[in-house]
PDB file of C-alpha atoms in Angstrom:
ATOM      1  CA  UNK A 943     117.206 102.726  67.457  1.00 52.00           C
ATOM      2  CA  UNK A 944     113.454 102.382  68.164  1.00 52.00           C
ATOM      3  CA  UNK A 945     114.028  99.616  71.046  1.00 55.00           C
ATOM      4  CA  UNK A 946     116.697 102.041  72.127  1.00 57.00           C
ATOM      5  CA  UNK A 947     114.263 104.585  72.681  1.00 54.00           C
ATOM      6  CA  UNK A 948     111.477 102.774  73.901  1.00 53.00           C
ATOM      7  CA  UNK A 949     113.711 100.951  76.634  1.00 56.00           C
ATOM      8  CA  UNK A 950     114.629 104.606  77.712  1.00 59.00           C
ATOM      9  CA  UNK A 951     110.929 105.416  77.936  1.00 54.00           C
ATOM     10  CA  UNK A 952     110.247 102.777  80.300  1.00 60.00           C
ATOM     11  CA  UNK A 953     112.755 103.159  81.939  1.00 58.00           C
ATOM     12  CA  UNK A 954     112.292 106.250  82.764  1.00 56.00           C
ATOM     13  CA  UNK A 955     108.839 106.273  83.357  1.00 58.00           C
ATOM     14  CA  UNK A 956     109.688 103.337  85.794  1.00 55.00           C
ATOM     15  CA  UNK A 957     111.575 106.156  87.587  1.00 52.00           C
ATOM     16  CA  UNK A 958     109.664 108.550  87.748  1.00 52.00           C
ATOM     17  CA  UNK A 959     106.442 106.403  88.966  1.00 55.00           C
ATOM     18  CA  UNK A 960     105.862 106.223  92.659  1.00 56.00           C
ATOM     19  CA  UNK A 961     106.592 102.891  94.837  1.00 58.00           C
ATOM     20  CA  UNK A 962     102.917 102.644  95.565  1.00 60.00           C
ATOM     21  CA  UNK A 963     101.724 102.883  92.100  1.00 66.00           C
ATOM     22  CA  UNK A 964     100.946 100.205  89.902  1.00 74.00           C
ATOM     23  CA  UNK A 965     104.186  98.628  88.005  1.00 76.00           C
ATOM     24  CA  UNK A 966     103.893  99.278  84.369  1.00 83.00           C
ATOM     25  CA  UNK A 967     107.385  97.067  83.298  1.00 78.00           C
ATOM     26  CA  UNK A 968     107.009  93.985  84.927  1.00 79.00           C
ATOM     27  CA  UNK A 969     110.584  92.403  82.642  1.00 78.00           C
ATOM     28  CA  UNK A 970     112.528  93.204  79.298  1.00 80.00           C
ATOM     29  CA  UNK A 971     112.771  90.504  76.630  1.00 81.00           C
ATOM     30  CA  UNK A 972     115.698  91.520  75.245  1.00 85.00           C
ATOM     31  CA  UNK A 973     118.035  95.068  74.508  1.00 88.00           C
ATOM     32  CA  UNK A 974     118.818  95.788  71.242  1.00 91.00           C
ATOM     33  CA  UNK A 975     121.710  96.969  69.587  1.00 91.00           C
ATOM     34  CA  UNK A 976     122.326  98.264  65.926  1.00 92.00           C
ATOM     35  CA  UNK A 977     126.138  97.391  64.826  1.00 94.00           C
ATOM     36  CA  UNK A 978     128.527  98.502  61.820  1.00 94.00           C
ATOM     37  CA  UNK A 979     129.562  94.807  61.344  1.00 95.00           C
ATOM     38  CA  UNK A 980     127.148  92.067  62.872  1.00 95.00           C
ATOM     39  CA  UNK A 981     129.812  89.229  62.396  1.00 96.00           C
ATOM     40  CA  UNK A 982     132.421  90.928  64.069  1.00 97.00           C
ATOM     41  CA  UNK A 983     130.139  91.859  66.656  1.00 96.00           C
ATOM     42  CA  UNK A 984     128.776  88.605  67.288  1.00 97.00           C
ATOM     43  CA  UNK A 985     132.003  87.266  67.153  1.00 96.00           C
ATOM     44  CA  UNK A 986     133.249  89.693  70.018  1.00 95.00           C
ATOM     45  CA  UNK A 987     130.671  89.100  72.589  1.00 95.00           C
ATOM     46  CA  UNK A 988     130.576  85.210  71.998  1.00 96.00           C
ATOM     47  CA  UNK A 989     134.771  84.945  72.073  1.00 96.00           C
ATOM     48  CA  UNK A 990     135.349  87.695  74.643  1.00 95.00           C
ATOM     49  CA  UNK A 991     131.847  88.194  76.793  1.00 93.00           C
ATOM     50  CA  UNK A 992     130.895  84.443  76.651  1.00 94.00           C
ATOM     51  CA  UNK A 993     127.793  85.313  75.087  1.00 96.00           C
ATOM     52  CA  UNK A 994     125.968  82.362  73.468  1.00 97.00           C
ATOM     53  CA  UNK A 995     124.632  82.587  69.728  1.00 97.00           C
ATOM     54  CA  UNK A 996     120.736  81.514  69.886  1.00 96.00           C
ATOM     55  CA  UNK A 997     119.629  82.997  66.666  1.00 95.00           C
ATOM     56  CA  UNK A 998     120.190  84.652  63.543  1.00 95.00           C
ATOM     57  CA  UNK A 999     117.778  86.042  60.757  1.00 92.00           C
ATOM     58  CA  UNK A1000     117.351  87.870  57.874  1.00 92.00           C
ATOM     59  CA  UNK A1001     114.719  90.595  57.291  1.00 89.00           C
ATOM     60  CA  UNK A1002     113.306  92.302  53.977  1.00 88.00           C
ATOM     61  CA  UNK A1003     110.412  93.556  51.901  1.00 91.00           C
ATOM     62  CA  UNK A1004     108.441  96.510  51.495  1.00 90.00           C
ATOM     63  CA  UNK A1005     106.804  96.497  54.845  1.00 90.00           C
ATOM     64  CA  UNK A1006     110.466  97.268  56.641  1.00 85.00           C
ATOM     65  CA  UNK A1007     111.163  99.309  53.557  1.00 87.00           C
ATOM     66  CA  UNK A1008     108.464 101.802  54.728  1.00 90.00           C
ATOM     67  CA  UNK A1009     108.702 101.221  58.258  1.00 87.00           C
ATOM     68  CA  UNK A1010     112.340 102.466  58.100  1.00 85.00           C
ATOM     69  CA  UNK A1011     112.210 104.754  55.323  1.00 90.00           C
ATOM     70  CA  UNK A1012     114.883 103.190  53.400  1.00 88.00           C
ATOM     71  CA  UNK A1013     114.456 101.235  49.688  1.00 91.00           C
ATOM     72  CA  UNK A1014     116.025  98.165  49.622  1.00 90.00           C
ATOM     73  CA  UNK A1015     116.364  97.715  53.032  1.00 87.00           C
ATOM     74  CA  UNK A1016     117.741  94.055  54.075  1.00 89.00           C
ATOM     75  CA  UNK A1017     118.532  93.699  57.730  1.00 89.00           C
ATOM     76  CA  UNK A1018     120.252  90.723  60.011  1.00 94.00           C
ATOM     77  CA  UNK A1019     119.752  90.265  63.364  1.00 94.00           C
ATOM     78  CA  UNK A1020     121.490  88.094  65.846  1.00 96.00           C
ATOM     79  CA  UNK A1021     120.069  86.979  69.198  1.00 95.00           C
ATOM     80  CA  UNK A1022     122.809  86.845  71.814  1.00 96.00           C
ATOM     81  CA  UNK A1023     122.470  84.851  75.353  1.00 95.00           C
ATOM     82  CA  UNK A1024     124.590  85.734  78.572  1.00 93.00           C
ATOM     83  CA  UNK A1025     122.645  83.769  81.558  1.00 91.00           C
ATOM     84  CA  UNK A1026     119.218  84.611  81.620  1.00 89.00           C
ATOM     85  CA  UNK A1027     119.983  88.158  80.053  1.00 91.00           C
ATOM     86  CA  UNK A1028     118.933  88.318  75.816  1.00 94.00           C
ATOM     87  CA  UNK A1029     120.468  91.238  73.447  1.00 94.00           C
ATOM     88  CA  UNK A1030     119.451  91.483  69.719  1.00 94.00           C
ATOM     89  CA  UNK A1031     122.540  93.066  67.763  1.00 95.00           C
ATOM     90  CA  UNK A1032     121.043  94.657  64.476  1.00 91.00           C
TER      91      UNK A1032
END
């Protein structure tokens, strides 16, 4: 949700900036997205979209606990490849 809304931010103020100023985004690493199921998801866009499975983790502790609000918070992410293009589904 947070890369979500920071991608919209610069994004926006990308827009909104004038040709002649200076370029604040110069490339995006990666767009993430938060899932219901991540290995249904990650099997979707590797059997249907051709994405390519680079990496998957596993994220805990008290740090992400308070960042998110949430106790007992354990996430997963996968890192997804399509080309030169990266998405992170959460």
């Amino acid at each position: 949700m947070l890369r979500r809304t920071l991608l919209t931010l610069f994004l926006f103020a990308g827009a909104l900036c004038p040709a002649s100023g200076p370029q604040l985004v110069s490339a995006v690493d990666s767009i993430g997205l938060t899932v219901s199921d991540l290995d249904r998801s990650v099997d979707f866009y590797t059997s249907v979209l051709s994405f390519q499975k680079v990496s998957e983790f596993e994220a805990d502790g008290p740090e992400l606990e308070h960042l998110q609000g949430v106790f007992g918070l354990r996430l997963r992410t996968a890192r997804l490849r399509l080309g030169d293009e990266f998405i992170e589904l959460t």
